[in-house]
mmCIF file of C-alpha atoms in Angstrom:
data_model
loop_
_atom_site.group_PDB
_atom_site.id
_atom_site.type_symbol
_atom_site.label_atom_id
_atom_site.label_comp_id
_atom_site.label_asym_id
_atom_site.label_seq_id
_atom_site.Cartn_x
_atom_site.Cartn_y
_atom_site.Cartn_z
ATOM 1 C CA GLY P 608 -9.511 -4.777 13.778
ATOM 2 C CA GLN P 609 -6.553 -6.447 12.188
ATOM 3 C CA GLN P 610 -3.249 -4.677 12.744
ATOM 4 C CA VAL P 611 0.176 -5.199 11.289
ATOM 5 C CA MET P 612 3.169 -3.863 13.193
ATOM 6 C CA GLN P 613 6.629 -3.377 11.766
ATOM 7 C CA ILE P 614 9.956 -2.872 13.490
ATOM 8 C CA PRO P 615 12.222 -1.052 13.454
ATOM 9 C CA GLN P 616 10.741 2.209 12.181
ATOM 10 C CA TYR P 617 14.133 3.418 10.917
ATOM 11 C CA GLN P 618 17.442 1.741 10.213
ATOM 12 C CA HIS P 619 20.697 3.386 9.208
ATOM 13 C CA VAL P 620 23.399 1.056 7.937
ATOM 14 C CA GLN P 621 26.786 1.332 6.306
ATOM 15 C CA GLU P 622 26.861 0.107 2.741
ATOM 16 C CA GLY P 623 27.682 -3.586 2.782
ATOM 17 C CA GLU P 624 25.998 -4.280 6.135
ATOM 18 C CA ASP P 625 22.932 -6.470 6.404
ATOM 19 C CA PHE P 626 19.410 -5.230 7.171
ATOM 20 C CA THR P 627 16.316 -6.928 8.540
ATOM 21 C CA THR P 628 12.768 -5.684 9.067
ATOM 22 C CA TYR P 629 10.131 -7.603 10.978
ATOM 23 C CA CYS P 630 6.391 -7.671 10.554
ATOM 24 C CA ASN P 631 3.917 -8.975 13.152
ATOM 25 C CA SER P 632 0.178 -9.420 12.880
ATOM 26 C CA SER P 633 -2.401 -9.626 15.633
ATOM 27 C CA THR P 634 -4.194 -12.368 13.699
ATOM 28 C CA THR P 635 -3.310 -15.209 11.347
ATOM 29 C CA LEU P 636 -2.757 -14.017 7.806
ATOM 30 C CA SER P 637 -3.870 -15.800 4.653
ATOM 31 C CA ASN P 638 -0.941 -14.181 2.844
ATOM 32 C CA ILE P 639 1.506 -11.344 3.185
ATOM 33 C CA GLN P 640 2.915 -9.022 0.566
ATOM 34 C CA TRP P 641 6.020 -6.842 0.696
ATOM 35 C CA TYR P 642 6.400 -3.478 -1.025
ATOM 36 C CA LYS P 643 9.179 -0.930 -1.393
ATOM 37 C CA GLN P 644 8.562 2.807 -1.621
ATOM 38 C CA ARG P 645 11.339 5.128 -2.690
ATOM 39 C CA PRO P 646 11.272 8.735 -1.403
ATOM 40 C CA GLY P 647 8.643 10.644 -3.374
ATOM 41 C CA GLY P 648 7.462 7.479 -5.097
ATOM 42 C CA HIS P 649 4.642 5.015 -4.771
ATOM 43 C CA PRO P 650 4.784 1.482 -3.343
ATOM 44 C CA VAL P 651 6.201 -1.146 -5.679
ATOM 45 C CA PHE P 652 5.421 -4.823 -5.180
ATOM 46 C CA LEU P 653 8.317 -7.068 -4.179
ATOM 47 C CA ILE P 654 6.846 -10.450 -3.300
ATOM 48 C CA GLN P 655 3.922 -12.407 -1.867
ATOM 49 C CA LEU P 656 4.144 -15.228 0.689
ATOM 50 C CA VAL P 657 1.275 -17.636 1.147
ATOM 51 C CA LYS P 658 2.444 -20.847 2.810
ATOM 52 C CA SER P 659 3.365 -21.390 6.445
ATOM 53 C CA GLY P 660 7.152 -21.317 6.858
ATOM 54 C CA GLU P 661 7.679 -20.161 3.287
ATOM 55 C CA VAL P 662 11.055 -18.679 2.340
ATOM 56 C CA LYS P 663 11.638 -16.854 -0.929
ATOM 57 C CA LYS P 664 14.765 -15.199 -2.248
ATOM 58 C CA GLN P 665 15.283 -12.419 -4.742
ATOM 59 C CA LYS P 666 19.005 -11.880 -5.266
ATOM 60 C CA ARG P 667 20.144 -10.262 -1.979
ATOM 61 C CA LEU P 668 16.627 -10.171 -0.489
ATOM 62 C CA THR P 669 15.255 -13.050 1.609
ATOM 63 C CA PHE P 670 11.613 -13.118 2.684
ATOM 64 C CA GLN P 671 10.180 -15.433 5.337
ATOM 65 C CA PHE P 672 6.651 -16.212 6.486
ATOM 66 C CA GLY P 673 6.330 -17.577 10.001
ATOM 67 C CA GLU P 674 5.064 -21.038 10.802
ATOM 68 C CA ALA P 675 1.992 -19.601 12.495
ATOM 69 C CA LYS P 676 1.450 -17.170 9.603
ATOM 70 C CA LYS P 677 1.412 -14.242 12.020
ATOM 71 C CA ASN P 678 4.846 -12.827 11.311
ATOM 72 C CA SER P 679 7.206 -12.222 8.438
ATOM 73 C CA SER P 680 10.635 -10.787 7.802
ATOM 74 C CA LEU P 681 12.668 -9.262 5.017
ATOM 75 C CA HIS P 682 16.443 -9.587 5.145
ATOM 76 C CA ILE P 683 18.796 -7.761 2.797
ATOM 77 C CA THR P 684 22.357 -9.031 2.565
ATOM 78 C CA ALA P 685 25.177 -6.578 1.864
ATOM 79 C CA THR P 686 23.075 -3.459 1.417
ATOM 80 C CA GLN P 687 23.682 -1.087 -1.464
ATOM 81 C CA THR P 688 22.693 2.559 -1.855
ATOM 82 C CA THR P 689 19.995 1.448 -4.292
ATOM 83 C CA ASP P 690 18.254 -0.330 -1.391
ATOM 84 C CA VAL P 691 17.319 3.013 0.189
ATOM 85 C CA GLY P 692 13.590 3.399 0.750
ATOM 86 C CA THR P 693 10.745 2.339 2.990
ATOM 87 C CA TYR P 694 9.785 -1.315 3.114
ATOM 88 C CA PHE P 695 6.193 -2.227 3.936
ATOM 89 C CA CYS P 696 4.561 -5.521 4.691
ATOM 90 C CA ALA P 697 0.853 -5.862 3.920
ATOM 91 C CA GLY P 698 -1.312 -8.497 5.548
ATOM 92 C CA ARG P 699 -3.857 -9.949 3.107
ATOM 93 C CA GLY P 700 -2.297 -7.480 0.731
ATOM 94 C CA LEU P 701 -4.518 -4.795 2.250
ATOM 95 C CA ILE P 702 -3.405 -4.010 5.795
ATOM 96 C CA PHE P 703 -0.064 -2.244 5.614
ATOM 97 C CA GLY P 704 2.417 -1.895 8.438
ATOM 98 C CA GLN P 705 3.900 1.520 9.169
ATOM 99 C CA GLY P 706 7.052 0.574 7.301
ATOM 100 C CA THR P 707 10.772 0.473 7.971
ATOM 101 C CA THR P 708 12.799 3.254 6.398
ATOM 102 C CA LEU P 709 16.270 2.158 5.364
ATOM 103 C CA GLN P 710 19.103 4.633 4.936
ATOM 104 C CA VAL P 711 22.417 3.381 3.532
ATOM 105 C CA LYS P 712 25.629 5.330 4.025
ATOM 106 C CA PRO P 713 28.097 4.880 1.170
ATOM 107 C CA ASP A 843 1.779 4.516 -20.629
ATOM 108 C CA THR A 844 -0.234 1.506 -19.503
ATOM 109 C CA GLY A 845 0.193 1.947 -15.747
ATOM 110 C CA VAL A 846 -2.318 3.151 -13.181
ATOM 111 C CA SER A 847 -3.133 6.830 -13.596
ATOM 112 C CA GLN A 848 -4.726 9.242 -11.145
ATOM 113 C CA ASP A 849 -6.201 12.661 -11.627
ATOM 114 C CA PRO A 850 -5.614 15.264 -10.378
ATOM 115 C CA ARG A 851 -2.105 14.851 -9.011
ATOM 116 C CA HIS A 852 -2.583 17.698 -6.557
ATOM 117 C CA LYS A 853 -5.681 19.263 -5.062
ATOM 118 C CA ILE A 854 -5.923 22.171 -2.662
ATOM 119 C CA THR A 855 -9.349 22.812 -1.227
ATOM 120 C CA LYS A 856 -10.944 24.766 1.568
ATOM 121 C CA ARG A 857 -12.398 23.010 4.561
ATOM 122 C CA GLY A 858 -16.012 22.074 3.989
ATOM 123 C CA GLN A 859 -15.718 21.688 0.215
ATOM 124 C CA ASN A 860 -16.302 18.436 -1.642
ATOM 125 C CA VAL A 861 -13.568 16.865 -3.752
ATOM 126 C CA THR A 862 -13.529 14.006 -6.230
ATOM 127 C CA PHE A 863 -10.552 12.017 -7.432
ATOM 128 C CA ARG A 864 -10.338 9.694 -10.409
ATOM 129 C CA CYS A 865 -8.333 6.509 -10.900
ATOM 130 C CA ASP A 866 -7.805 4.647 -14.160
ATOM 131 C CA PRO A 867 -6.467 1.144 -13.511
ATOM 132 C CA ILE A 868 -4.430 -1.088 -15.767
ATOM 133 C CA SER A 869 -6.975 -2.141 -18.368
ATOM 134 C CA GLU A 870 -6.977 -5.894 -17.782
ATOM 135 C CA HIS A 871 -7.139 -5.590 -13.978
ATOM 136 C CA ASN A 872 -10.512 -6.370 -12.422
ATOM 137 C CA ARG A 873 -9.621 -5.242 -8.895
ATOM 138 C CA LEU A 874 -9.154 -1.651 -7.824
ATOM 139 C CA TYR A 875 -8.093 -0.369 -4.412
ATOM 140 C CA TRP A 876 -8.081 2.988 -2.662
ATOM 141 C CA TYR A 877 -5.635 3.858 0.117
ATOM 142 C CA ARG A 878 -4.739 6.963 2.066
ATOM 143 C CA GLN A 879 -1.162 7.659 3.130
ATOM 144 C CA THR A 880 0.164 10.322 5.462
ATOM 145 C CA LEU A 881 3.804 11.191 6.036
ATOM 146 C CA GLY A 882 5.726 8.481 7.813
ATOM 147 C CA GLN A 883 2.871 5.982 7.695
ATOM 148 C CA GLY A 884 1.997 3.025 5.539
ATOM 149 C CA PRO A 885 -0.909 3.120 3.119
ATOM 150 C CA GLU A 886 -4.207 2.892 5.002
ATOM 151 C CA PHE A 887 -6.772 0.702 3.271
ATOM 152 C CA LEU A 888 -10.019 2.477 2.399
ATOM 153 C CA THR A 889 -11.928 0.221 0.032
ATOM 154 C CA TYR A 890 -11.632 -2.135 -2.914
ATOM 155 C CA PHE A 891 -13.684 -3.213 -5.892
ATOM 156 C CA GLN A 892 -13.840 -6.324 -7.973
ATOM 157 C CA ASN A 893 -15.247 -5.205 -11.294
ATOM 158 C CA GLU A 894 -18.075 -2.837 -10.324
ATOM 159 C CA ALA A 895 -18.793 -4.437 -6.958
ATOM 160 C CA GLN A 896 -17.428 -2.806 -3.817
ATOM 161 C CA LEU A 897 -16.277 -5.883 -1.899
ATOM 162 C CA GLU A 898 -14.711 -4.405 1.193
ATOM 163 C CA LYS A 899 -14.707 -1.074 2.974
ATOM 164 C CA SER A 900 -12.650 -0.065 5.979
ATOM 165 C CA ARG A 901 -14.675 0.266 9.160
ATOM 166 C CA LEU A 902 -12.585 3.330 9.909
ATOM 167 C CA LEU A 903 -13.854 5.038 6.796
ATOM 168 C CA SER A 904 -16.061 8.012 7.554
ATOM 169 C CA ASP A 905 -19.428 8.223 5.810
ATOM 170 C CA ARG A 906 -18.115 11.407 4.180
ATOM 171 C CA PHE A 907 -16.080 9.128 1.903
ATOM 172 C CA SER A 908 -17.682 7.325 -0.999
ATOM 173 C CA ALA A 909 -16.216 5.421 -3.914
ATOM 174 C CA GLU A 910 -17.706 4.155 -7.134
ATOM 175 C CA ARG A 911 -16.634 2.031 -10.054
ATOM 176 C CA PRO A 912 -19.773 2.124 -12.183
ATOM 177 C CA LYS A 913 -18.604 0.214 -15.243
ATOM 178 C CA GLY A 914 -15.848 -1.825 -13.681
ATOM 179 C CA SER A 915 -13.150 0.306 -15.260
ATOM 180 C CA PHE A 916 -12.214 3.701 -13.766
ATOM 181 C CA SER A 917 -13.144 4.618 -10.211
ATOM 182 C CA THR A 918 -13.898 7.836 -8.360
ATOM 183 C CA LEU A 919 -13.368 8.649 -4.697
ATOM 184 C CA GLU A 920 -15.406 11.517 -3.292
ATOM 185 C CA ILE A 921 -14.839 13.228 0.021
ATOM 186 C CA GLN A 922 -17.667 15.418 1.212
ATOM 187 C CA ARG A 923 -17.306 18.314 3.641
ATOM 188 C CA THR A 924 -13.534 18.005 3.743
ATOM 189 C CA GLU A 925 -11.696 18.469 7.041
ATOM 190 C CA GLN A 926 -8.054 19.362 7.655
ATOM 191 C CA GLY A 927 -7.467 15.794 8.824
ATOM 192 C CA ASP A 928 -8.294 14.584 5.332
ATOM 193 C CA SER A 929 -5.044 16.075 4.037
ATOM 194 C CA ALA A 930 -3.041 13.128 2.741
ATOM 195 C CA MET A 931 -1.867 11.313 -0.360
ATOM 196 C CA TYR A 932 -4.681 9.238 -1.851
ATOM 197 C CA LEU A 933 -3.337 6.202 -3.641
ATOM 198 C CA CYS A 934 -5.111 3.983 -6.103
ATOM 199 C CA ALA A 935 -3.906 0.508 -7.027
ATOM 200 C CA SER A 936 -5.129 -2.211 -9.330
ATOM 201 C CA SER A 937 -4.564 -5.939 -9.651
ATOM 202 C CA LEU A 938 -5.882 -9.084 -11.147
ATOM 203 C CA GLY A 939 -8.256 -10.951 -8.860
ATOM 204 C CA LEU A 940 -9.671 -14.442 -8.793
ATOM 205 C CA GLY A 941 -11.659 -15.737 -5.861
ATOM 206 C CA GLY A 942 -9.848 -15.312 -2.570
ATOM 207 C CA HIS A 943 -6.389 -15.221 -4.127
ATOM 208 C CA ARG A 944 -4.387 -12.031 -3.772
ATOM 209 C CA TYR A 945 -2.281 -10.700 -6.614
ATOM 210 C CA GLU A 946 0.365 -7.996 -6.717
ATOM 211 C CA GLN A 947 -0.994 -4.485 -6.688
ATOM 212 C CA TYR A 948 0.244 -1.820 -9.067
ATOM 213 C CA PHE A 949 0.020 1.623 -7.530
ATOM 214 C CA GLY A 950 -0.660 4.912 -9.241
ATOM 215 C CA PRO A 951 1.285 8.125 -8.499
ATOM 216 C CA GLY A 952 -1.361 9.334 -6.061
ATOM 217 C CA THR A 953 -3.403 12.500 -5.564
ATOM 218 C CA ARG A 954 -2.058 14.809 -2.897
ATOM 219 C CA LEU A 955 -4.911 16.559 -1.079
ATOM 220 C CA THR A 956 -4.338 19.650 1.007
ATOM 221 C CA VAL A 957 -7.278 20.984 2.986
ATOM 222 C CA THR A 958 -6.815 24.559 4.184
#
């Protein structure tokens, strides 16, 4: 069945450093969604990418969808302590990766 | 509060018992999703409905699991003959839905199931 893999599983950064998480699918995706889950919370929608090669920005967050629509990335510039949490990609909005947990040291 | 609500928030049950969870979606959302999440993992898709129709069900889903959305509003997820491996957080989400287009999902707080 369809699988979505995310790397790295964990990332510890100093506040102000950049952070990137990568998402790879075994099959071509019609779309990909990104969610953030704070400790003890539920996933919260960040963005959806649909087009091949699409790039979207939300303030310090940059999301990319690969040309082949089989991979995606989320890049955070100059991390802040409020960025702490686990970031998930979801292929077709249904098949979630295992997530990347971001810890930010102040 | 007009978000997604789930009941109960916590459930402890003995192995072999049946349990049922309820999800009330955002009122104008026609799609409703069920996921299971264990510690350190992403949400695992179980099934989703568009209105009252169950459109997709995970092939990994045991036949002990069944979900309904009889009137296209709230949904129930039943697990029969629970096993210790069923212990997890059960998440419900809802969204708008039109054709094959995907919309953002709004998640509820989840029901934490512990099977002893």
